[in-house]
PDB file of C-alpha atoms in Angstrom:
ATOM      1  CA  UNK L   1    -152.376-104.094 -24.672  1.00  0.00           C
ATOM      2  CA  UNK L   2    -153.378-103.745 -28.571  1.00  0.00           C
ATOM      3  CA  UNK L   3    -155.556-101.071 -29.554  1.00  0.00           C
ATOM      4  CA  UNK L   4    -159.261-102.394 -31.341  1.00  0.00           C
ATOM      5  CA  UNK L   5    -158.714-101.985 -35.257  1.00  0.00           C
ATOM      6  CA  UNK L   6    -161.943-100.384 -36.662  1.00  0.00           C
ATOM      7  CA  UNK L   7    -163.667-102.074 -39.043  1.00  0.00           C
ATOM      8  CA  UNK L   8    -163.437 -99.694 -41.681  1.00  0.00           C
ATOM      9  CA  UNK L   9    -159.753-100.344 -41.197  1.00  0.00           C
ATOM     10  CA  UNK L  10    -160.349-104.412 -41.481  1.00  0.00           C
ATOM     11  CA  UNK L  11    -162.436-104.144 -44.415  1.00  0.00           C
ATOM     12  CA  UNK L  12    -159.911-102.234 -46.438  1.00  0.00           C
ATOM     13  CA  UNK L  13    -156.713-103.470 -44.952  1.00  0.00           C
ATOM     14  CA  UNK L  14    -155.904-105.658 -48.075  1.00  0.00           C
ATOM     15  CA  UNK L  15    -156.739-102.439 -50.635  1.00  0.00           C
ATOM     16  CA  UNK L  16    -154.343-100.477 -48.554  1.00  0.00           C
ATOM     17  CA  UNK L  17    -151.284-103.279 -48.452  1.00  0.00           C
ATOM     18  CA  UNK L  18    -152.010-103.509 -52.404  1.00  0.00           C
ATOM     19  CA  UNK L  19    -152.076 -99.863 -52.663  1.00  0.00           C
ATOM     20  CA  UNK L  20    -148.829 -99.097 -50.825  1.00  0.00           C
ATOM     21  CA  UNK L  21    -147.116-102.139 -51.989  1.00  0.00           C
ATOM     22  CA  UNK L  22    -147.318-100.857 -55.484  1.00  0.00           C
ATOM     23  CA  UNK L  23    -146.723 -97.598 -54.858  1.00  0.00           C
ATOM     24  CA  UNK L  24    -143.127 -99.280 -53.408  1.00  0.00           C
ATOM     25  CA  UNK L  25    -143.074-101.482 -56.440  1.00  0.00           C
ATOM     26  CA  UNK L  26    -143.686 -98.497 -59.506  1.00  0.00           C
ATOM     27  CA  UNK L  27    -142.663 -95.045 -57.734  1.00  0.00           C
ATOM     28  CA  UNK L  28    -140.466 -95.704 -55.416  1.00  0.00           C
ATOM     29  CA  UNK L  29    -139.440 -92.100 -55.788  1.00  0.00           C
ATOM     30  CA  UNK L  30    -142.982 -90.503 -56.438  1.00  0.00           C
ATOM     31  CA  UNK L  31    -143.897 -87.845 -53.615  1.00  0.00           C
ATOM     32  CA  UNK L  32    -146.467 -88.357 -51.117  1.00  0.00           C
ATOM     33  CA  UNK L  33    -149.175 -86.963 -54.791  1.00  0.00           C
ATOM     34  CA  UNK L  34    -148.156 -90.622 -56.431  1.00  0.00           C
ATOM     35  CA  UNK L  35    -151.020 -92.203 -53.522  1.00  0.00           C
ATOM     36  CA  UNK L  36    -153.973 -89.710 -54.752  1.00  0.00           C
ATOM     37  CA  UNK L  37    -152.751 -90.145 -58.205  1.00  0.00           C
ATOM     38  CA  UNK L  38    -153.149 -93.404 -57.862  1.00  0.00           C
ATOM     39  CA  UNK L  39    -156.569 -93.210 -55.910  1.00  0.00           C
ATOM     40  CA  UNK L  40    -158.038 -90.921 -59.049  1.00  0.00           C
ATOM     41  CA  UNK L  41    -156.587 -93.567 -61.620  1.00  0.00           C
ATOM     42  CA  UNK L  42    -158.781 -96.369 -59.315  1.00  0.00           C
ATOM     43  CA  UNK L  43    -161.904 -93.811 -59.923  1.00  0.00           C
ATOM     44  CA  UNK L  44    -161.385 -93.875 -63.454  1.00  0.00           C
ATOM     45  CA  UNK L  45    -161.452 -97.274 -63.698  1.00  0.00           C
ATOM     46  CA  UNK L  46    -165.066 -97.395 -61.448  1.00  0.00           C
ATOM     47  CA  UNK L  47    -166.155 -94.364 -62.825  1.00  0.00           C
ATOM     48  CA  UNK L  48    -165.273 -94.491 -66.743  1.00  0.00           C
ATOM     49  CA  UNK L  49    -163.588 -91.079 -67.080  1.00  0.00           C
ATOM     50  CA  UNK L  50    -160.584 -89.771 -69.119  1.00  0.00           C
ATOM     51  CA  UNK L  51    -158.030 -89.645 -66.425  1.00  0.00           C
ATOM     52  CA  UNK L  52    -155.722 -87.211 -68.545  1.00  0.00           C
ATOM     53  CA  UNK L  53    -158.240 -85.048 -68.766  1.00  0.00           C
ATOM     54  CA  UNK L  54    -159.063 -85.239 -65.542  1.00  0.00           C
ATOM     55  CA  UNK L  55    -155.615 -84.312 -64.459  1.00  0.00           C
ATOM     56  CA  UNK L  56    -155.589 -81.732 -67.405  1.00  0.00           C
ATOM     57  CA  UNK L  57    -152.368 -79.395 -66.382  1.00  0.00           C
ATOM     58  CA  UNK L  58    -152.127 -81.295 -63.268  1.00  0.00           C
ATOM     59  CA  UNK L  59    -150.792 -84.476 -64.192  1.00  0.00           C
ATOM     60  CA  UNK L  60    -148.269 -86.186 -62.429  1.00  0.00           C
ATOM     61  CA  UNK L  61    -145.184 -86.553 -65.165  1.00  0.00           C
ATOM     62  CA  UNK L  62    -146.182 -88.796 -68.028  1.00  0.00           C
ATOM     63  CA  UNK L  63    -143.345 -91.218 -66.997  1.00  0.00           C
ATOM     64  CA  UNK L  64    -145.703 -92.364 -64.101  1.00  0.00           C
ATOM     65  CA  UNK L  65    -149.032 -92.358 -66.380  1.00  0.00           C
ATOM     66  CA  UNK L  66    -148.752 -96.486 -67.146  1.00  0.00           C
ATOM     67  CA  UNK L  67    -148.082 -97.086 -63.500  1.00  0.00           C
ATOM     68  CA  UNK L  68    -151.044 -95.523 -62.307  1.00  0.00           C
ATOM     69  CA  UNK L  69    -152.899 -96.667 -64.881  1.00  0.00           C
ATOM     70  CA  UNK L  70    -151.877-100.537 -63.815  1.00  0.00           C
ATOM     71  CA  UNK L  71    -151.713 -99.422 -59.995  1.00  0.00           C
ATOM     72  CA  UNK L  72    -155.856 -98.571 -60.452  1.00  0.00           C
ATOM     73  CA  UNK L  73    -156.887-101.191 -62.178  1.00  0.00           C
ATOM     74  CA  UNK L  74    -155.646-103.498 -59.701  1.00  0.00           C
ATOM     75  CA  UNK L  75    -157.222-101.201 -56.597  1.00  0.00           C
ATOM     76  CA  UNK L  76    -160.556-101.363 -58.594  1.00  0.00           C
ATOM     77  CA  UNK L  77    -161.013-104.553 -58.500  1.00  0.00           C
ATOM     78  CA  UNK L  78    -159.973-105.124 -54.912  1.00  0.00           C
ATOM     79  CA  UNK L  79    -162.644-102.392 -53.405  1.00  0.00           C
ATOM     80  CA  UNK L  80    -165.172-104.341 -55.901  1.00  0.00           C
ATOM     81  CA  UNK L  81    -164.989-107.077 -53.470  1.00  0.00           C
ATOM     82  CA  UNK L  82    -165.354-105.074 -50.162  1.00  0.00           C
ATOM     83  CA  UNK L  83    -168.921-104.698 -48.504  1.00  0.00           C
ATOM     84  CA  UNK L  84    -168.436-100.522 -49.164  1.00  0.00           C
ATOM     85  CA  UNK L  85    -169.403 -98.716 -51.965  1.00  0.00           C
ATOM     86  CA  UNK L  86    -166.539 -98.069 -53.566  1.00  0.00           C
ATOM     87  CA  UNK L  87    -166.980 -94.270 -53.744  1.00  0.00           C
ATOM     88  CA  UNK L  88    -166.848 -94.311 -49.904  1.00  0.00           C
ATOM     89  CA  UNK L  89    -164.072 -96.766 -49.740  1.00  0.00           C
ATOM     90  CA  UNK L  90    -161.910 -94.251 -51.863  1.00  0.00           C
ATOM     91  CA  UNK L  91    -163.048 -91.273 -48.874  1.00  0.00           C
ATOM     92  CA  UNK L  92    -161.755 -93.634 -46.658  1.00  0.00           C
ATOM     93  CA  UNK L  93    -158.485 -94.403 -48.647  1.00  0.00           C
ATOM     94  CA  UNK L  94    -157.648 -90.304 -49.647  1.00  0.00           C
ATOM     95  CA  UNK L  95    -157.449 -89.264 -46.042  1.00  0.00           C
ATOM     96  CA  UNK L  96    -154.579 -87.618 -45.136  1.00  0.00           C
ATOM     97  CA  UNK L  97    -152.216 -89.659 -42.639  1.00  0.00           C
ATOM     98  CA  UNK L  98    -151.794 -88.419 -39.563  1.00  0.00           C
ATOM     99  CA  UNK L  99    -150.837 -90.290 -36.530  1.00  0.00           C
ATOM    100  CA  UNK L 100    -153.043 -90.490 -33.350  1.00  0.00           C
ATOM    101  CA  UNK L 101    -151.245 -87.547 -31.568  1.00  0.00           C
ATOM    102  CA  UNK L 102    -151.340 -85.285 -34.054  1.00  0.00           C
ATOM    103  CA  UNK L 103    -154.824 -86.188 -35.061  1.00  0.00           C
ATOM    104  CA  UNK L 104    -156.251 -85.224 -31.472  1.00  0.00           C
ATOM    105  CA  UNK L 105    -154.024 -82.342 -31.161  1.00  0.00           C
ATOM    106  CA  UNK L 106    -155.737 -80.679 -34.328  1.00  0.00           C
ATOM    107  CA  UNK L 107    -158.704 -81.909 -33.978  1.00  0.00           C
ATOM    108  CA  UNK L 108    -159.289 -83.846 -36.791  1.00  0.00           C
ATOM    109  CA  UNK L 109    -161.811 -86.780 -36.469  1.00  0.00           C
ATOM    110  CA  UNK L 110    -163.099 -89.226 -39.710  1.00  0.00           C
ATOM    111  CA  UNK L 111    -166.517 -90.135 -40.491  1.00  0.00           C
ATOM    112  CA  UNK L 112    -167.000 -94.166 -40.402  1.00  0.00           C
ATOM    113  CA  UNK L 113    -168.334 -95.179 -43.474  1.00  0.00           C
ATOM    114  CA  UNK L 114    -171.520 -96.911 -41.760  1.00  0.00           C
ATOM    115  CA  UNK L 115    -172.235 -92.992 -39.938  1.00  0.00           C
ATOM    116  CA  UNK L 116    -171.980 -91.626 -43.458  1.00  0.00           C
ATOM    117  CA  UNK L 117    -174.582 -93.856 -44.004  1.00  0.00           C
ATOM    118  CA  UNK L 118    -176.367 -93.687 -41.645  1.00  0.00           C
ATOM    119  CA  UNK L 119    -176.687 -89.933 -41.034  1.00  0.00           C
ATOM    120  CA  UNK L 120    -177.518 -89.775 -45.236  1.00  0.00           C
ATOM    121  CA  UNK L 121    -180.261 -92.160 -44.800  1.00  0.00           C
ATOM    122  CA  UNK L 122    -181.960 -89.554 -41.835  1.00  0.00           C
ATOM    123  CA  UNK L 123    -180.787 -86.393 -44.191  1.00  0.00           C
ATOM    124  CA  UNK L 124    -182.391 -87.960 -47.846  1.00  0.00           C
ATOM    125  CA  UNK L 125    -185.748 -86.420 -47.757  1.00  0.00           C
ATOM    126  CA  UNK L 126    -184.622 -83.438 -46.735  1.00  0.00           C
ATOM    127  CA  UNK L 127    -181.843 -82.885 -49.180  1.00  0.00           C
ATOM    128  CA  UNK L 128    -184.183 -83.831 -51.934  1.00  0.00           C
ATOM    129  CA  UNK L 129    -186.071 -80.445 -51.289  1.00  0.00           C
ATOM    130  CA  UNK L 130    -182.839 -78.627 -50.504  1.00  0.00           C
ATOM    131  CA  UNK L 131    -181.382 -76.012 -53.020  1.00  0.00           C
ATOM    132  CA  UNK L 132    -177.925 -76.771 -52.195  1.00  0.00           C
ATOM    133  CA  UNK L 133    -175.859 -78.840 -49.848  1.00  0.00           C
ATOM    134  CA  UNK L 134    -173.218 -77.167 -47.630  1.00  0.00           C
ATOM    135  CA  UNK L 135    -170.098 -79.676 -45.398  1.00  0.00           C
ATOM    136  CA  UNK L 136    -168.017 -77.071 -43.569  1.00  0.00           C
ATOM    137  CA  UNK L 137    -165.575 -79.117 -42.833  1.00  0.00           C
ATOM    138  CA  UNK L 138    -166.057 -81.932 -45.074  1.00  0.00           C
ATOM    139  CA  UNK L 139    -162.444 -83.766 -45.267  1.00  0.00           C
ATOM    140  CA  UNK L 140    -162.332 -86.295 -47.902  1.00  0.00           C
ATOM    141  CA  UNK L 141    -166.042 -85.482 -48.860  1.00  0.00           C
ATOM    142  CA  UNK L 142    -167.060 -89.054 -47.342  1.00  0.00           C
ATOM    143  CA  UNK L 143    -170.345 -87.595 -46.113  1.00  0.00           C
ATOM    144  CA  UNK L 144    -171.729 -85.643 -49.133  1.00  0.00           C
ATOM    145  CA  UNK L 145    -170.817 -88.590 -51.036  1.00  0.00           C
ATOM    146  CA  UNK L 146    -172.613 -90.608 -49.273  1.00  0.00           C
ATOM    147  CA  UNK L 147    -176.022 -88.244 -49.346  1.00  0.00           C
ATOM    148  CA  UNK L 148    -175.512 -88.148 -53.460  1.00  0.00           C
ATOM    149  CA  UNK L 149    -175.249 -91.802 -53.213  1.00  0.00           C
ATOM    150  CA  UNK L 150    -178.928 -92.397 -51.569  1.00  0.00           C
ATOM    151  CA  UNK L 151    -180.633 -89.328 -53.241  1.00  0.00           C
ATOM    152  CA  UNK L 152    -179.699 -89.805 -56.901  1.00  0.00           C
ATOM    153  CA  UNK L 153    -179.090 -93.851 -56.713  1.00  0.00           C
ATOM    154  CA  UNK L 154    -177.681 -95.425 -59.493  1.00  0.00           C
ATOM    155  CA  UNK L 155    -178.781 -92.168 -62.460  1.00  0.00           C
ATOM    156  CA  UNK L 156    -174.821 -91.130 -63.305  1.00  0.00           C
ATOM    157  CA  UNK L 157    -176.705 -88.306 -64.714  1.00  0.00           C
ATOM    158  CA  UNK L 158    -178.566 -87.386 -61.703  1.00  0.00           C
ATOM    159  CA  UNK L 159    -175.159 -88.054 -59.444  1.00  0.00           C
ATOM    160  CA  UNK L 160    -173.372 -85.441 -61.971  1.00  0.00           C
ATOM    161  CA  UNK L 161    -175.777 -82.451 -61.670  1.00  0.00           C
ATOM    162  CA  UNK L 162    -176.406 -82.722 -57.753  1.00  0.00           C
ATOM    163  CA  UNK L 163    -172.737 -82.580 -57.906  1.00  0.00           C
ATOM    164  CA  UNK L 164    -172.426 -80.159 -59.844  1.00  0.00           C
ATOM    165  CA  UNK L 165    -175.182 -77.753 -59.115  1.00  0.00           C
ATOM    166  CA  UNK L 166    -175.815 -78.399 -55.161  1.00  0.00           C
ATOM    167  CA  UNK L 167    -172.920 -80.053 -53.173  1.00  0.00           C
ATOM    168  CA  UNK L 168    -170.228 -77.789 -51.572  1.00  0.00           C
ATOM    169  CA  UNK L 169    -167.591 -78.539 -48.975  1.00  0.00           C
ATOM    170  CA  UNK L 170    -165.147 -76.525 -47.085  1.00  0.00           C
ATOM    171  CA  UNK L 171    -162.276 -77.856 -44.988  1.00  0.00           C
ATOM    172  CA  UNK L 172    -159.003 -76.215 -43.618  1.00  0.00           C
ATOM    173  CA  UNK L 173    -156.550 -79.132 -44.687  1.00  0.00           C
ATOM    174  CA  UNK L 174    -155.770 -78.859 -48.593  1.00  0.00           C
ATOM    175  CA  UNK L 175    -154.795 -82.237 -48.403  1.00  0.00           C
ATOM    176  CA  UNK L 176    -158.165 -83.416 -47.121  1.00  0.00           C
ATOM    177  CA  UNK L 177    -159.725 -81.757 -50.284  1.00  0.00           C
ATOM    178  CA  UNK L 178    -157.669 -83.134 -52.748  1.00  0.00           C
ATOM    179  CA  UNK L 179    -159.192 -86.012 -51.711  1.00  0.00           C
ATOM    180  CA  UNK L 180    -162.966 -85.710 -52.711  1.00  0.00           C
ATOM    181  CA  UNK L 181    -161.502 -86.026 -56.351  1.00  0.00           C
ATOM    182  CA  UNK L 182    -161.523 -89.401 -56.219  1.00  0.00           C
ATOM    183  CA  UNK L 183    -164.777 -89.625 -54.412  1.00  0.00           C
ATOM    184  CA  UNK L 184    -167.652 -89.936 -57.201  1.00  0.00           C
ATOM    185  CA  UNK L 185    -168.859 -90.543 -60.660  1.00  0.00           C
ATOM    186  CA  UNK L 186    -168.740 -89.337 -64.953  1.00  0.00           C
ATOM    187  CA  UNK L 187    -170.466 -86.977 -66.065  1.00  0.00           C
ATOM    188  CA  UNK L 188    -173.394 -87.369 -68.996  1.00  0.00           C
ATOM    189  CA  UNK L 189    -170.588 -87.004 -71.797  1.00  0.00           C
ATOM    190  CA  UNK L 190    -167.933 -89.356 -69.903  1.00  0.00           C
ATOM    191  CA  UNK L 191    -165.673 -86.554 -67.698  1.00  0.00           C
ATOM    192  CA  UNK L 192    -165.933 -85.584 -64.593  1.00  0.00           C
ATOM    193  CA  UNK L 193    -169.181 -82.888 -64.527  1.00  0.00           C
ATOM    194  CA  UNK L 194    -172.046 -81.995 -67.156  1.00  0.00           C
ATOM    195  CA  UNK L 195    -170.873 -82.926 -70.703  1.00  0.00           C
ATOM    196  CA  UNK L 196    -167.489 -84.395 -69.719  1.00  0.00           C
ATOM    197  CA  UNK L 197    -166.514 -80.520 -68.663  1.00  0.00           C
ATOM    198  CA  UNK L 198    -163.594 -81.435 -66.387  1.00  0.00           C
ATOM    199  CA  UNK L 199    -164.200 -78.360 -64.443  1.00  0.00           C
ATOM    200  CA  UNK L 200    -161.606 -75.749 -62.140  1.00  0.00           C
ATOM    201  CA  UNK L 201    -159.410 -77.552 -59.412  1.00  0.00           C
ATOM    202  CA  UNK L 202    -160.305 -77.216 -55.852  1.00  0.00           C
ATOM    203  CA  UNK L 203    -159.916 -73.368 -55.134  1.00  0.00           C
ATOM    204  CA  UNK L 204    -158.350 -70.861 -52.090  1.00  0.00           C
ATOM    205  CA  UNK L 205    -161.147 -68.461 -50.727  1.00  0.00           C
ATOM    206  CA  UNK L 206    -161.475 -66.354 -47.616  1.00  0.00           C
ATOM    207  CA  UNK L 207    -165.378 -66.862 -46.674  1.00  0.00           C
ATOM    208  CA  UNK L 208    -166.351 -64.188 -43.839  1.00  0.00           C
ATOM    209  CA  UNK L 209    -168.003 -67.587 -42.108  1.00  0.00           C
ATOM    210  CA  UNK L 210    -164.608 -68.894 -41.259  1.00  0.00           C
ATOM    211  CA  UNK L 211    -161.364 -67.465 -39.324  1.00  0.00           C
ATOM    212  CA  UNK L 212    -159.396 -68.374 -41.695  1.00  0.00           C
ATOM    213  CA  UNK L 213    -158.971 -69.276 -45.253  1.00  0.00           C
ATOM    214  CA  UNK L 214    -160.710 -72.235 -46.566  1.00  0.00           C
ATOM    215  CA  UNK L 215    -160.814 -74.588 -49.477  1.00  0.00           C
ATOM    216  CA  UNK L 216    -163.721 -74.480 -51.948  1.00  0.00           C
ATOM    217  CA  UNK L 217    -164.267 -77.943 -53.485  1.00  0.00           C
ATOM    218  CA  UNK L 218    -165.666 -77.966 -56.947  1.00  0.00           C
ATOM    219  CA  UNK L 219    -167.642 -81.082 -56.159  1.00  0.00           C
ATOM    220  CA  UNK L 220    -168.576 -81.900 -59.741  1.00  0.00           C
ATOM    221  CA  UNK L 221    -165.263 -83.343 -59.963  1.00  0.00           C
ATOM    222  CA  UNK L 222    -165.930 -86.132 -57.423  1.00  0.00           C
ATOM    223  CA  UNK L 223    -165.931 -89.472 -58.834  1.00  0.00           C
ATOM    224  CA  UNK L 224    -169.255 -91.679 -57.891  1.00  0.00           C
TER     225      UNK L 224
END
């Protein structure tokens, strides 16, 4: 008997067959980095941002650049065409993959895009008084993304300084929090946070709050 295939899975089947397909096609030998390379070359193409900048000393090797250049173009325009935002749709896309056994052995359980919604929609007035916004275990980000989406709208310039000044996340996986990089919008001068600053990489830091060490996101390098 066939397990049900969510719909958030149905809805972005064809953005993942082009993705992987030309990850096959272009870096056939790329490591497992060439799929969120290629995820935060897609948000520079929604988003407008310098990608090389973005990357800064990070960058996969220059070889690869026009490939991921090509490979998000191409992914752009397919999640233009899906019923979700395509901030959300790139959550969706950056999450690690795990199989089902090892996702229910560790505990690790994804926020549907429509919940992200959903539980945004109930949170906006709130947040809109709040100081600062805190995910503990945020994952790809899908759920603060989703809160910046329906507080600031469509203001980049809003979206950039809510990210910048009041959205954190924490999660245990580092791959999980590589993935909010793809997840939101430029900055006022074109890059990533306030003026086109690219801003630090995602961070190690023991926080007293958790057991063990966590992963502090700067979330002014999200891509909405």
């Amino acid at each position: 008997m066939s397990s049900t295939v969510p719909l958030e899975q149905r809805i972005l089947r064809q953005a993942e067959d082009l993705l992987a397909e030309a990850l096959k096609r272009h870096l056939p030998e790329a490591p497992e980095d060439a799929r969120l390379a290629a995820l935060e070359a897609t948000a520079s193409r929604i988003g407008g941002f310098c990608l090389e900048r973005y990357w800064s000393d990070k960058a996969p090797p220059e070889a690869q650049h026009g490939a991921l250049h090509q490979i998000g173009t191409s992914l752009a325009q397919a999640l233009s065409r899906t019923p979700i935002h395509p901030s959300l749709a790139l959550c969706c896309l950056a999450r690690p993959r795990l199989d089902e056994s090892r996702r229910r052995r560790e505990g690790v359980y994804y926020t549907d895009f429509r919940l992200a919604g959903f539980v945004a929609d109930q949170l906006a007035p709130a947040l809109r008084e709040a100081d600062s916004w805190l995910d503990p275990a945020c994952g790809t980000g899908i759920l603060l993304v989703a809160a910046v989406l329906r507080v600031a709208g469509d203001d980049p310039t809003a979206r950039a300084r809510m990210l910048a000044e009041r959205v954190r996340g924490a999660d245990l996986d580092p791959r999980a929090l590589r993935g909010p990089g793809p997840g939101s919008g430029p900055g006022p001068g074109g890059g990533p946070g306030p003026g086109g600053d690219p801003g630090p990489a995602a961070q190690s830091t023991r926080n007293p709050g958790y057991p063990c060490p966590t992963q502090a996101v700067s979330w002014y390098q999200l891509r909405l």
